[in-house]
Tab-separated table of C-alpha atoms and ligand atoms in Angstrom:
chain	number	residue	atom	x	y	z
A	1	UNK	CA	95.269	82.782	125.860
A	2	UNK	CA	94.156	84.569	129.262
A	3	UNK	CA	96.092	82.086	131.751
A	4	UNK	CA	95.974	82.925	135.788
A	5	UNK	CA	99.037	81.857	137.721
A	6	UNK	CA	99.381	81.039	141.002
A	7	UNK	CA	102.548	80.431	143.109
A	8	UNK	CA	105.377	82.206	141.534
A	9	UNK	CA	108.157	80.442	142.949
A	10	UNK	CA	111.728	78.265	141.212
A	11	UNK	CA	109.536	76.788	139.152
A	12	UNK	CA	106.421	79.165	138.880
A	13	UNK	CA	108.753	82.261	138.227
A	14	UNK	CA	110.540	81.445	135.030
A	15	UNK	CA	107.015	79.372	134.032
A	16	UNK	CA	105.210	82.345	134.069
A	17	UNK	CA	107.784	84.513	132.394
A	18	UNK	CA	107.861	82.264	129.187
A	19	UNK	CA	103.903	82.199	129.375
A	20	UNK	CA	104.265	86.306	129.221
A	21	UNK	CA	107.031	86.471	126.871
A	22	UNK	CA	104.956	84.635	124.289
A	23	UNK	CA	102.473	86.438	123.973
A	24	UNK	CA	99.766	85.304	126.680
A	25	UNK	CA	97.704	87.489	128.699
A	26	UNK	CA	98.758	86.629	132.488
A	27	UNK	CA	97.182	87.116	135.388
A	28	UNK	CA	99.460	86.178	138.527
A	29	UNK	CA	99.390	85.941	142.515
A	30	UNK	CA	101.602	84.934	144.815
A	31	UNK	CA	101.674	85.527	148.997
A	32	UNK	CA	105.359	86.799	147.993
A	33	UNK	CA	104.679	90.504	147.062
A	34	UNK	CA	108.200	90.630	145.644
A	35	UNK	CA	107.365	87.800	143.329
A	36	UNK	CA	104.684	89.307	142.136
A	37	UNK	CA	106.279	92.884	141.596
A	38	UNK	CA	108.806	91.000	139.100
A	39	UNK	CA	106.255	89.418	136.953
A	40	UNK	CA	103.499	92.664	136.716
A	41	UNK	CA	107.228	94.677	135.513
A	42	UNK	CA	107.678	92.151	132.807
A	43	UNK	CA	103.777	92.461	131.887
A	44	UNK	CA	101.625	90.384	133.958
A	45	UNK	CA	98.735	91.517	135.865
A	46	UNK	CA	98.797	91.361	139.742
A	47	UNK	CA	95.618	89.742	141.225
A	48	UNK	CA	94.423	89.945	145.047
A	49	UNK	CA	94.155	86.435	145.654
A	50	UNK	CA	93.268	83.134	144.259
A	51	UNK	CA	89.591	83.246	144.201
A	52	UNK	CA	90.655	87.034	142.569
A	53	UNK	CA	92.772	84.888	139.809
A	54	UNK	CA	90.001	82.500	139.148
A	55	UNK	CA	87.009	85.379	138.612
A	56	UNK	CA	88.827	87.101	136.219
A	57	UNK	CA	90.107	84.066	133.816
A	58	UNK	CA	88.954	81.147	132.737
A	59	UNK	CA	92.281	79.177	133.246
A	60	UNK	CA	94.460	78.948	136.067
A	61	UNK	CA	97.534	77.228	136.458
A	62	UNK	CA	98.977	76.602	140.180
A	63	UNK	CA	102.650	75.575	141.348
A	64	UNK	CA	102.244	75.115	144.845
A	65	UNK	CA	104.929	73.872	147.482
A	66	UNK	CA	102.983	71.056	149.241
A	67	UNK	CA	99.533	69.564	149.279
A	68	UNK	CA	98.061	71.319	152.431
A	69	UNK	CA	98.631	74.921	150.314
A	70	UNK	CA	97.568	73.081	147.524
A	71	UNK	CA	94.323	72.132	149.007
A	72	UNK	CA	94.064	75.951	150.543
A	73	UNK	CA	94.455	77.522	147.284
A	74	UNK	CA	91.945	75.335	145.558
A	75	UNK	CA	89.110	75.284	148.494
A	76	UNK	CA	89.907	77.498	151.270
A	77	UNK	CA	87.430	80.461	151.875
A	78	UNK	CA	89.844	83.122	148.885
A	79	UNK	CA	90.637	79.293	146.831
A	80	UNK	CA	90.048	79.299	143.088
A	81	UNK	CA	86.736	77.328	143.744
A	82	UNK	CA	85.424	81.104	144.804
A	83	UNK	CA	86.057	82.153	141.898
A	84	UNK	CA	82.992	82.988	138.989
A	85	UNK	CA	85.116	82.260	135.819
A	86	UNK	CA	87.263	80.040	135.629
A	87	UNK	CA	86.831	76.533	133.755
A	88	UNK	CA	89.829	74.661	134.127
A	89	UNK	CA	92.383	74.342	136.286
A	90	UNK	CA	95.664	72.811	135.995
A	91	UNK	CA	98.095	71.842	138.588
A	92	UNK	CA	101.765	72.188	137.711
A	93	UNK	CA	102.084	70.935	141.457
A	94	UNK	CA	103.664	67.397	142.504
A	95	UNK	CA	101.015	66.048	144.380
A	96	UNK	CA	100.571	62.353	143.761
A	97	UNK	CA	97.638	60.566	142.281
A	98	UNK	CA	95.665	60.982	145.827
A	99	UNK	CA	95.383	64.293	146.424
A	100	UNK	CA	94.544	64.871	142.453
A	101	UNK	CA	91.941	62.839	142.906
A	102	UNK	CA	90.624	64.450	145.709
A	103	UNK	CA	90.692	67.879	144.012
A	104	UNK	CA	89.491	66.467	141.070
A	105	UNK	CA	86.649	65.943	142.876
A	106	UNK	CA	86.120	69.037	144.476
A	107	UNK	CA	86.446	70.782	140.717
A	108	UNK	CA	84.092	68.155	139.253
A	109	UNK	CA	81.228	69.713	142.113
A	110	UNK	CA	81.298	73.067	141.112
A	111	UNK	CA	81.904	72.265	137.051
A	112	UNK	CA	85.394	72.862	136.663
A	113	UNK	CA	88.010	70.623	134.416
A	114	UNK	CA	90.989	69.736	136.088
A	115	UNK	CA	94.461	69.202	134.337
A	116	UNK	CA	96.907	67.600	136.033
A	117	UNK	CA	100.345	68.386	134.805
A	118	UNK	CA	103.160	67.640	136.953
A	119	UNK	CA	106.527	68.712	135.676
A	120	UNK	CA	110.523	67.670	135.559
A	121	UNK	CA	113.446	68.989	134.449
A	122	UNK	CA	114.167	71.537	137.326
A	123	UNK	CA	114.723	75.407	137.560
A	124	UNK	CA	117.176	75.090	134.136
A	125	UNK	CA	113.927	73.614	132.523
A	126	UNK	CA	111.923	75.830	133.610
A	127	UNK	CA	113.624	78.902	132.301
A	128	UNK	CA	114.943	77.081	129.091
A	129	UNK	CA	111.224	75.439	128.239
A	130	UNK	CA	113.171	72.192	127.887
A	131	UNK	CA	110.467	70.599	131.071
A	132	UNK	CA	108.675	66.998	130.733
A	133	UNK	CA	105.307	68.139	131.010
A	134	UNK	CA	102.830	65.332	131.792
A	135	UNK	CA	99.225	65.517	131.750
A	136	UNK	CA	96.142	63.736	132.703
A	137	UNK	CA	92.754	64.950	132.325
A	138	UNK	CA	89.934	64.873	129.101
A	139	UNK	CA	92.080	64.979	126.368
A	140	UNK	CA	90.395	67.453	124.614
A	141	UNK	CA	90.779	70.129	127.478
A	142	UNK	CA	94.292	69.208	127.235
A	143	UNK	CA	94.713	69.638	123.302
A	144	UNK	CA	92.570	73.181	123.586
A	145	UNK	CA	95.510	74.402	126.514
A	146	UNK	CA	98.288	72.541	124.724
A	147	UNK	CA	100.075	75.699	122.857
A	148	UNK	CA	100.179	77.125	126.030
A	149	UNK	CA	102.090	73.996	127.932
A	150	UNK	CA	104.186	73.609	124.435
A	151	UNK	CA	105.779	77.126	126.255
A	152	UNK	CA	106.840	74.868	129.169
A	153	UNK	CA	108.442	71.952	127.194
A	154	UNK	CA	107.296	68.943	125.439
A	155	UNK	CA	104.054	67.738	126.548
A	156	UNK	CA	102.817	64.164	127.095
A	157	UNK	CA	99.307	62.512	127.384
A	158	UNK	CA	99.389	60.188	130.092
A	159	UNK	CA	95.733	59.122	130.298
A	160	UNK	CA	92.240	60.187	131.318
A	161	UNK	CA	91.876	59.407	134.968
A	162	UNK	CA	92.805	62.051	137.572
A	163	UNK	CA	96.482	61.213	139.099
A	164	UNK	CA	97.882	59.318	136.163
A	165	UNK	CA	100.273	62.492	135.523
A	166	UNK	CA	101.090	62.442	139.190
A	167	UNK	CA	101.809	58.574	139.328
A	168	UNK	CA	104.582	58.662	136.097
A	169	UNK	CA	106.142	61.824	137.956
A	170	UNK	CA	106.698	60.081	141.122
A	171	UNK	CA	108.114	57.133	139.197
A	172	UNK	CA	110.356	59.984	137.377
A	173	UNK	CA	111.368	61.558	140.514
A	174	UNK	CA	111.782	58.321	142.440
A	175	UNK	CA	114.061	57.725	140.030
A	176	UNK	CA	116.138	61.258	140.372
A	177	UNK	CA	115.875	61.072	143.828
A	178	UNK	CA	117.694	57.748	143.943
A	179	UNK	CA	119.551	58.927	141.202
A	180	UNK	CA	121.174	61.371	143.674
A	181	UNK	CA	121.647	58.850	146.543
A	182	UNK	CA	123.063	56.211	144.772
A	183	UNK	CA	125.662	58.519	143.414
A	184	UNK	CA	126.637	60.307	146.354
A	185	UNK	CA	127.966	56.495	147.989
A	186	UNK	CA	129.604	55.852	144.910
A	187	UNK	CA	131.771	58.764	144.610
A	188	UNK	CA	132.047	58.751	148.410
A	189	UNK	CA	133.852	55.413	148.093
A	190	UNK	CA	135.674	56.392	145.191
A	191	UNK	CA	136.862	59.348	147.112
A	192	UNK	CA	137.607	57.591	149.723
A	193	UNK	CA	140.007	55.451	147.812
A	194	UNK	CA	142.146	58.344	146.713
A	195	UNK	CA	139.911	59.612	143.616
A	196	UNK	CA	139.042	62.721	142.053
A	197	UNK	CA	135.222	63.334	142.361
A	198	UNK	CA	135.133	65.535	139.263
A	199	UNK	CA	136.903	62.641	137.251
A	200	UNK	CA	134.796	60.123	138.603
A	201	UNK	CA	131.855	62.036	137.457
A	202	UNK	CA	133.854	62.265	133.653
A	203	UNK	CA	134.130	58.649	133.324
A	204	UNK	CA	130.615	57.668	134.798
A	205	UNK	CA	129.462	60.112	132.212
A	206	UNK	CA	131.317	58.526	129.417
A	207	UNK	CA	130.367	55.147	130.967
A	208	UNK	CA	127.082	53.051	131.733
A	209	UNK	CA	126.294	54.848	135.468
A	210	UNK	CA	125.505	58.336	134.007
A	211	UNK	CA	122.399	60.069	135.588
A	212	UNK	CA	121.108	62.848	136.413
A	213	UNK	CA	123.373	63.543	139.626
A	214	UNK	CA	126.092	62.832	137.531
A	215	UNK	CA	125.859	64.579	134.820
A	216	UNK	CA	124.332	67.562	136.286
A	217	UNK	CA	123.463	67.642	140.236
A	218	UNK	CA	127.187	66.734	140.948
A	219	UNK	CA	129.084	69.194	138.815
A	220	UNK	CA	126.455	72.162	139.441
A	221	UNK	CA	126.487	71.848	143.457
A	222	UNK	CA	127.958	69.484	144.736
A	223	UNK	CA	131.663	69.379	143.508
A	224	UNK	CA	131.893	73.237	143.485
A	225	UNK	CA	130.112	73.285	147.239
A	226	UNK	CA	127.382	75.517	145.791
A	227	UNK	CA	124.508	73.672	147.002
A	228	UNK	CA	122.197	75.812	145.098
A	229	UNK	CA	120.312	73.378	142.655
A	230	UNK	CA	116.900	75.235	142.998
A	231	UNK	CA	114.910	72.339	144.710
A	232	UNK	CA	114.516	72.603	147.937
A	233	UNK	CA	114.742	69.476	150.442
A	234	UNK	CA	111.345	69.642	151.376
A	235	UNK	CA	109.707	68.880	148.628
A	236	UNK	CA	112.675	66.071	147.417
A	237	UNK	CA	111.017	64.218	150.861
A	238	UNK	CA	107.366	64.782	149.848
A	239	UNK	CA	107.761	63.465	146.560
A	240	UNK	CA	109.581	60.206	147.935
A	241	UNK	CA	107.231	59.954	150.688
A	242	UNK	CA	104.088	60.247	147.967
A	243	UNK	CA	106.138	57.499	145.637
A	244	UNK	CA	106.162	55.371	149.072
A	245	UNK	CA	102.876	55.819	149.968
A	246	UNK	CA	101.606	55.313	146.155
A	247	UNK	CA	103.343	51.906	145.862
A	248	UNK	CA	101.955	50.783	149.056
A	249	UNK	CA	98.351	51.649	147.708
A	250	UNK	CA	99.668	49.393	144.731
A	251	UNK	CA	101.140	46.790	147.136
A	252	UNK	CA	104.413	47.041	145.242
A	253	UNK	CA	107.496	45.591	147.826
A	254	UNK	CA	110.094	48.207	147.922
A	255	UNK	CA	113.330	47.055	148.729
A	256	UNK	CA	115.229	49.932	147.114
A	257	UNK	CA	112.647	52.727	147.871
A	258	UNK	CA	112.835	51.910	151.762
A	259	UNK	CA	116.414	52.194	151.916
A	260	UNK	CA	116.506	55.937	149.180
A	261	UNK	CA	113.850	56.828	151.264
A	262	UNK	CA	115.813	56.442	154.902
A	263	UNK	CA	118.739	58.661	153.777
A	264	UNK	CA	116.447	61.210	152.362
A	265	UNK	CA	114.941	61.713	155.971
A	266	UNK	CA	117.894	61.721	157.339
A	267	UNK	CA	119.390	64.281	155.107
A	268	UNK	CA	116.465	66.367	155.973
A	269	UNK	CA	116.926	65.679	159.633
A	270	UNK	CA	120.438	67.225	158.915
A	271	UNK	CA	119.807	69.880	157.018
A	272	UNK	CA	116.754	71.088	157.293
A	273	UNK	CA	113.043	71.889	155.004
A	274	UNK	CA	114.469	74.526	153.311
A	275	UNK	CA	118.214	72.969	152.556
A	276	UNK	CA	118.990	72.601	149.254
A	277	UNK	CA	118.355	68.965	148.298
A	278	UNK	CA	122.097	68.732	146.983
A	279	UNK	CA	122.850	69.054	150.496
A	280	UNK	CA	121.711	64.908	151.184
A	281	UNK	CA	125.977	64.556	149.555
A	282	UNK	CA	127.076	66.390	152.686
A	283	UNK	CA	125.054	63.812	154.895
A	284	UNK	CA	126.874	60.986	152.973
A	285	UNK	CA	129.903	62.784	153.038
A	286	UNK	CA	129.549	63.198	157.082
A	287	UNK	CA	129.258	59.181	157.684
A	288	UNK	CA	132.338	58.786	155.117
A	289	UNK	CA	134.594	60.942	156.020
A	290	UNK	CA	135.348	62.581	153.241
A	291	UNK	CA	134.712	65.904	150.789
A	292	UNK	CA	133.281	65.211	147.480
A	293	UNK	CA	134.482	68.970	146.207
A	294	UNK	CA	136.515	69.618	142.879
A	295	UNK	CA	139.664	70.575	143.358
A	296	UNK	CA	140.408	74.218	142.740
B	1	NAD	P1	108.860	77.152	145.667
B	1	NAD	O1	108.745	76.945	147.126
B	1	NAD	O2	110.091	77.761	145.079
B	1	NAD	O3	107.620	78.038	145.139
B	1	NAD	C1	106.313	77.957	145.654
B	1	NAD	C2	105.669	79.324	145.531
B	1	NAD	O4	104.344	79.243	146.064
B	1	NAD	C3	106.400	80.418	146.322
B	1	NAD	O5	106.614	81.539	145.508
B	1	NAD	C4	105.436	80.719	147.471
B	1	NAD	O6	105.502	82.067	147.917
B	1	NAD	C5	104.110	80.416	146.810
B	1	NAD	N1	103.024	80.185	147.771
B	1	NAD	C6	103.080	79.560	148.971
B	1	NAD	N2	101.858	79.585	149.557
B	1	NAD	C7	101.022	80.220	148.707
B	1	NAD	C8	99.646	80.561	148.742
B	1	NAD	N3	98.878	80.221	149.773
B	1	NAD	N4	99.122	81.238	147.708
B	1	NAD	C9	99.890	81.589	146.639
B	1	NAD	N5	101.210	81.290	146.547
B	1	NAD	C10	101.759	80.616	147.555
B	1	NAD	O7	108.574	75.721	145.014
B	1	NAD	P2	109.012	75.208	143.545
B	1	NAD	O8	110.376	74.637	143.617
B	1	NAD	O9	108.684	76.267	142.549
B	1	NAD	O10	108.002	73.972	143.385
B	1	NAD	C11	106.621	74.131	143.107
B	1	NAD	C12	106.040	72.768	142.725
B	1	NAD	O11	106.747	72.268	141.567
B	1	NAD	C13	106.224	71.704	143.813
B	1	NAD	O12	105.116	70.840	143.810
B	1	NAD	C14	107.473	70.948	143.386
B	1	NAD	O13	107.489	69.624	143.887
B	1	NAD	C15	107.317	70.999	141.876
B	1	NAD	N6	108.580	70.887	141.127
B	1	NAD	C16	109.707	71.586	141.505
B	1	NAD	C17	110.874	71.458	140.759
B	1	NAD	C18	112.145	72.213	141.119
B	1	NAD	O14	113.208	71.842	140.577
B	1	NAD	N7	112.123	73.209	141.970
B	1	NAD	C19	110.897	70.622	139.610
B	1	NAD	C20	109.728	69.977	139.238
B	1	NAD	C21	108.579	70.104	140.001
């Protein structure tokens, strides 16, 4: 297929890579010239903007870092909408059900499909084509640009009305994201009394609290003091903030949510937008006391 990509970043690089590696004709842009440079050398073709990407294919994927560049690339005066070829686009973007159904909108106006087709399973994913890929949109559009999303990982239908790929990824990364809190207190405590993080992690892995965090967050970054997971804090926060604010639209009480979602501000408070968001273990770590690091 002729696929535009836009947004070449952890997840857009290697996403774009497998597209070109199997075969597809790409056609990429990125504000990062560098990013760019590396895709066009393994046979993609550079294109001058978005509205560039969108005039000279007919589909164009996006993965974008947060809704306002989201909203730029699809309607700002060089967006996509610009564009004089392209018939569907798909997001790749975590957005939450609100702002897809505000683009959805805007693409309905001037005739264009959208897709929406969050993804999880992290940088690893992403290069390994082992990603949930979850989609939303006419089915039909999604079954003509499925071999092409098969490249990503293994593809789910979630339903036909804009957003309902964007609600089950917040649910998913809700889920991670407490995931990741829950286990930084436990194996704070743990430490704490006298325990070895990486065998705590062994036996919760062998036992019923295995998660994510545990079985990979933990001993990738955390316990080696790497902090270099691939996703940044930023856009940990956005996507609990957009589960928070979805719920609420739902009025769903969130007991647990309130409290994952305090210590993920905070950690970004600490660390910063651009931490990794590994780094929320040092902000446990810092009101413990202690160092959840293997020992060498
Ligand atoms: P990233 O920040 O690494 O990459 C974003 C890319 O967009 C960068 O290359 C940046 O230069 C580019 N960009 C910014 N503004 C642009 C513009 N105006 N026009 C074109 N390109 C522009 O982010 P990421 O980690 O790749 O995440 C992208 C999306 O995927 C986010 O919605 C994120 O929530 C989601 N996601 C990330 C992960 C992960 O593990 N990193 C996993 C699943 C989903």
């Amino acid at each position: 297929m002729e696929i535009g990509f836009i947004g070449l970043g952890n997840m857009g690089g290697p996403m774009s890579r497998r597209l070109v590696e199997a075969g597809h004709r790409v056609t990429v842009f990125d504000v990062r010239k560098d990013a760019v440079d590396k895709l066009v050398k393994l046979g993609a073709t550079a294109a001058n903007s978005p509205a560039d990407v969108a005039s000279r294919v007919e589909t164009v994927m996006t993965s974008l870092p947060s809704l306002d560049i989201g909203l730029k690339v699809v309607d700002g005066e060089d967006g996509i909408t610009r564009g004089n070829r392209i018939k569907r686009y798909i997001d790749l973007s975590t957005t939450g059900s609100r702002a897809a159904q505000k683009t959805a909108g805007i693409m309905e106006k001037r005739g264009i499909v959208q897709i929406d087709c969050p993804v999880s399973g992290g940088v690893a994913g992403a290069e390994k084509g082992t990603l949930a890929v979850m989609t939303s949109g006419p089915k039909d559009e999604v079954e003509l640009v499925r071999p092409a999303l098969e490249v990503f990982g293994k593809v789910f239908y979630c339903g036909d009305k804009p957003g309902m790929a964007q609600s089950m990824k917040l649910a998913n990364n809700f889920l991670s994201a407490t995931g990741m809190a829950a286990s930084s207190e436990a194996i704070a405590m743990g430490v704490k009394a006298g325990l070895d993080p990486s065998l705590m992690c062994d036996v919760i892995n062998a036992g019923s609290g295995m998660n994510t965090a545990t079985t990979q967050k933990f001993p990738r970054s955390v316990l080696p003091g790497t902090f270099d997971y691939g996703f940044g804090m930023a856009l940990m926060v956005k996507d609990v903030r957009l589960f928070l604010q979805e719920a609420e639209d739902y009025g769903i009480p969130l007991e647990v949510a309130a409290a994952v979602g305090r210590l993920w501000e905070k950690a970004m408070a600490e660390h910063g937008p651009n931490s990794d968001f590994t780094e929320l273990a040092k902000t446990v770590e810092k009101g413990a006391g202690v160092q959840m690091r293997a020992k060498k």
